Amino acid sequence: MAKSSAGPTVRSRRLGVELRRLREAAGLTAEEAGQAIRASDAKISRIENGRVAVRAVDVADLLTRYGVEDTDQRDAILTLAKETRQQGWWRSFSDVVPRWMEVYIGLEADASSINVYQSSLVEGLLQTPEYAAAVIHSTWPELPDDEVRRRVTLRTSRQERLSGAEPPRLWVVLDEAALRRPIGGRDVLHAQLRHLVDAGTQPNITIQVLPFDVGGHAALGTSFTHLGFPDAADPEVVYLEVLTGSLYVEKPDEVRQYRDKLDHLRALALSPRASAEMITSLSKEPS
């Protein structure tokens, strides 16, 4: 099991995949595995999905239950288990970020490609601080100003990777509605649109607009993000945010359906150059 620079969230997924493989090879159910660490089958499922941290001592008990006796194999898996408990940089924002969002940020931090369709808002990785604050205020009007500022800081911190060393490939398809909705007012929107045009000039960022005149399409009303990783051992994942949490799509057949939707949307959307021209034109409309 090769060691890499992947963060704790991706390592948790790797550990989960390996533990599931070993459990199934041993012919055990999740309920039977849970008995070895005094846990429910639901917890075993969360461990195998990489959604919860797991103690090295519990991993050792599971390996024993699965009949894993090879010392090198046990040591490699136990080392991985210890690495999953390391804290990512985003944990300093745990006071304002729900656990389900922490999982996504951890995956995003290790992704080599980030492919997005946004139906109503500008993608978070491309938002200006003023636009982000307006989105957060609109979504959670009860939040105090200090918490809004913390969430905006988290969002801008996530954006730093786009211009850092070995940045991910970001490809965003924005519905025209996202470019016309005056989040924060016309001035904030126009500044956001100008920022999009500038961002689209970066070699690792592609922005396309899906215009209204396309009509119906395969992803109506659904925004989603597809993440790919540099190591083939880390399977692709699709992330969907809902009102009270999030959904993760990881089954290969289902992930492929979302990839196909993205390809369809890219084919329907304006070219990056035509998209930049449209965004520039919208940014100059009277306030």
XYZ file of C-alpha atoms in Angstrom:
287
model
C 0.000 0.000 0.000
C 1.829 3.086 -1.282
C 2.104 6.178 0.856
C 1.315 9.540 -0.737
C 0.817 13.164 0.164
C -2.966 12.761 0.229
C -4.801 14.411 3.095
C -6.617 12.681 5.954
C -10.012 12.592 4.216
C -8.713 10.774 1.143
C -6.669 8.467 3.375
C -9.860 7.631 5.284
C -11.462 6.603 2.010
C -8.459 4.436 1.145
C -8.565 2.804 4.552
C -12.292 2.184 4.206
C -11.901 0.569 0.794
C -9.190 -1.737 2.129
C -11.167 -2.715 5.223
C -14.253 -3.452 3.152
C -12.198 -5.624 0.789
C -10.732 -7.578 3.694
C -14.117 -7.991 5.400
C -15.716 -9.306 2.232
C -12.752 -11.623 1.588
C -13.290 -13.021 5.091
C -16.961 -13.622 4.293
C -18.212 -11.441 7.148
C -21.187 -9.108 7.320
C -20.873 -5.562 8.635
C -22.761 -6.671 11.742
C -20.292 -9.480 12.401
C -17.355 -7.110 11.884
C -18.891 -4.611 14.292
C -18.881 -7.166 17.071
C -15.075 -7.148 17.000
C -14.950 -3.471 18.008
C -18.276 -3.231 19.852
C -19.782 -1.092 17.086
C -22.972 -1.194 15.041
C -23.090 -2.278 11.425
C -23.934 1.355 10.604
C -20.614 2.481 12.061
C -18.750 -0.171 10.088
C -20.462 1.199 6.986
C -19.362 4.760 7.841
C -15.799 3.555 8.419
C -15.770 1.740 5.090
C -17.125 4.842 3.360
C -14.398 6.997 4.917
C -16.909 9.168 6.753
C -15.616 8.735 10.324
C -12.203 8.533 11.938
C -11.293 5.154 13.409
C -8.813 4.348 16.165
C -5.763 2.281 15.261
C -6.633 -0.163 18.058
C -10.035 -0.784 16.455
C -8.410 -1.291 13.054
C -6.053 -3.809 14.648
C -9.031 -5.702 16.097
C -10.760 -5.697 12.718
C -7.641 -7.012 10.992
C -7.443 -9.818 13.523
C -11.131 -10.623 12.978
C -10.506 -10.665 9.218
C -7.628 -13.097 9.621
C -4.922 -10.699 8.455
C -1.697 -12.075 9.939
C 1.006 -10.793 7.579
C 3.075 -8.291 9.593
C 3.919 -5.993 6.691
C 0.289 -5.804 5.581
C -0.926 -5.088 9.110
C 1.739 -2.413 9.648
C 0.871 -0.659 6.389
C -2.849 -0.568 7.208
C -2.269 0.540 10.795
C 0.044 3.340 9.608
C -2.687 4.481 7.237
C -5.198 4.392 10.107
C -2.977 6.662 12.205
C -2.592 9.095 9.289
C -6.360 9.410 8.910
C -6.523 11.006 12.358
C -4.274 13.897 11.371
C -6.067 17.232 11.142
C -6.426 19.124 7.866
C -5.952 22.892 7.744
C -9.740 23.382 7.603
C -10.230 21.957 11.102
C -9.447 25.422 12.485
C -12.830 26.385 11.018
C -14.705 23.511 12.674
C -16.701 25.990 14.763
C -18.481 27.261 11.650
C -18.387 24.234 9.338
C -20.692 21.208 9.742
C -19.102 17.750 9.641
C -20.626 16.911 6.262
C -18.962 19.973 4.748
C -15.603 19.102 6.334
C -15.621 15.826 4.418
C -16.128 17.672 1.142
C -13.403 20.242 1.860
C -10.993 17.418 2.632
C -11.773 15.715 -0.677
C -11.575 18.992 -2.588
C -8.158 19.726 -1.054
C -6.703 16.559 -2.633
C -8.571 16.605 -5.944
C -6.599 16.966 -9.160
C -9.732 17.857 -11.131
C -12.860 19.690 -10.005
C -15.745 19.721 -12.461
C -18.853 21.703 -11.568
C -22.305 22.493 -12.851
C -23.979 25.354 -10.993
C -27.577 26.159 -11.789
C -28.233 29.223 -9.626
C -25.071 30.594 -8.005
C -21.493 31.293 -8.976
C -19.271 28.376 -7.956
C -17.825 28.900 -4.459
C -14.220 28.537 -5.627
C -14.777 31.517 -7.926
C -16.750 33.792 -5.602
C -15.502 37.203 -4.499
C -15.581 37.840 -0.732
C -18.480 40.298 -1.128
C -20.530 37.890 -3.231
C -19.748 35.010 -0.833
C -20.871 37.092 2.158
C -24.119 37.946 0.385
C -24.755 34.260 -0.426
C -24.116 33.238 3.195
C -26.328 36.044 4.543
C -29.142 35.009 2.192
C -28.863 31.309 3.029
C -28.486 31.725 6.802
C -29.946 35.128 7.716
C -29.746 34.304 11.420
C -25.938 34.050 11.465
C -24.013 36.745 13.357
C -21.624 38.886 11.328
C -18.545 37.291 12.916
C -19.602 33.833 11.767
C -20.328 35.106 8.266
C -16.821 36.562 8.121
C -15.335 33.248 9.281
C -17.212 31.371 6.578
C -16.070 33.847 3.941
C -12.462 33.417 5.127
C -12.820 29.652 4.815
C -14.139 30.036 1.269
C -11.292 32.324 0.204
C -8.790 29.970 1.859
C -10.099 27.114 -0.278
C -9.558 29.287 -3.359
C -5.850 29.721 -2.662
C -5.057 26.281 -4.029
C -6.200 27.348 -7.499
C -3.181 29.624 -7.850
C -0.720 27.551 -5.799
C 1.768 24.894 -6.744
C 0.233 22.020 -8.724
C -3.273 23.537 -8.777
C -6.263 21.369 -9.644
C -7.968 21.581 -13.030
C -11.221 23.492 -12.458
C -13.923 23.318 -15.120
C -17.162 25.123 -14.330
C -20.410 25.261 -16.300
C -22.604 28.103 -15.049
C -26.259 28.440 -15.923
C -27.064 31.920 -17.211
C -29.338 32.344 -14.183
C -26.258 32.389 -11.933
C -24.906 35.357 -13.879
C -28.105 37.395 -13.708
C -29.265 36.862 -10.120
C -28.212 40.088 -8.292
C -26.825 38.462 -5.157
C -25.724 41.323 -2.912
C -27.006 43.916 -5.387
C -25.922 44.957 -8.874
C -22.547 46.370 -7.860
C -21.537 43.163 -6.070
C -22.773 41.088 -8.998
C -20.893 43.157 -11.586
C -17.667 42.898 -9.591
C -18.243 39.139 -9.360
C -18.713 38.902 -13.123
C -15.483 40.802 -13.773
C -13.723 38.415 -11.394
C -15.042 35.458 -13.385
C -13.583 36.867 -16.599
C -10.195 37.309 -14.915
C -10.310 33.837 -13.372
C -11.068 32.284 -16.748
C -7.715 33.480 -18.094
C -5.838 31.152 -15.720
C -4.549 28.066 -17.575
C -6.073 25.627 -15.075
C -9.565 27.197 -15.071
C -12.249 26.821 -17.744
C -15.581 28.622 -17.469
C -18.540 28.000 -19.755
C -21.996 29.559 -19.708
C -25.132 27.537 -20.382
C -27.464 30.133 -21.928
C -31.213 30.276 -21.403
C -31.918 29.617 -25.066
C -30.610 26.063 -24.688
C -33.966 25.278 -23.088
C -34.322 21.962 -21.274
C -31.295 19.798 -20.507
C -30.249 16.725 -18.508
C -29.363 18.545 -15.265
C -32.262 20.952 -14.821
C -32.486 22.140 -11.226
C -29.483 20.116 -10.046
C -26.052 21.500 -9.165
C -23.229 19.026 -8.573
C -19.463 18.691 -8.345
C -17.349 15.856 -9.713
C -13.942 15.308 -8.095
C -11.078 13.312 -9.596
C -7.845 12.392 -7.815
C -4.251 11.912 -8.967
C -3.948 8.389 -7.555
C -5.928 5.719 -9.376
C -6.493 4.043 -5.995
C -8.766 6.931 -5.009
C -12.116 6.573 -6.811
C -13.902 9.586 -8.250
C -16.754 11.075 -6.258
C -19.737 13.297 -7.022
C -20.900 15.747 -4.375
C -24.398 17.222 -4.157
C -25.377 19.755 -1.522
C -28.921 19.709 -0.158
C -30.745 21.962 2.292
C -29.690 20.137 5.462
C -26.583 18.260 4.398
C -24.948 16.598 1.437
C -24.932 13.487 -0.713
C -21.892 11.636 -2.010
C -22.155 9.476 -5.109
C -19.311 6.937 -5.298
C -20.610 3.887 -7.151
C -18.739 3.813 -10.494
C -21.879 3.396 -12.606
C -23.577 6.351 -10.929
C -20.461 8.534 -11.098
C -20.259 7.782 -14.818
C -23.816 9.056 -15.289
C -22.831 12.397 -13.787
C -19.703 12.545 -15.951
C -21.928 11.969 -18.973
C -24.204 14.809 -17.833
C -21.207 17.121 -17.568
C -20.062 16.197 -21.060
C -23.578 16.899 -22.324
C -23.663 20.296 -20.598
C -20.230 21.259 -21.925
C -21.358 20.436 -25.451
C -24.489 22.597 -25.047
C -22.710 25.518 -23.365
C -20.996 28.427 -25.039
C -17.296 28.070 -25.717
C -14.968 29.518 -23.059
C -14.242 32.509 -25.301
C -17.904 33.175 -26.087
C -18.719 32.685 -22.396
C -16.145 35.324 -21.404
C -17.652 37.720 -23.921
C -21.152 37.156 -22.544
C -20.002 37.578 -18.931
C -18.155 40.796 -19.847
C -21.271 42.140 -21.548
C -23.448 41.343 -18.533
C -20.951 43.047 -16.215
C -21.455 46.304 -18.130
C -25.245 46.351 -17.968
C -26.672 49.381 -16.117
C -26.987 48.943 -12.347
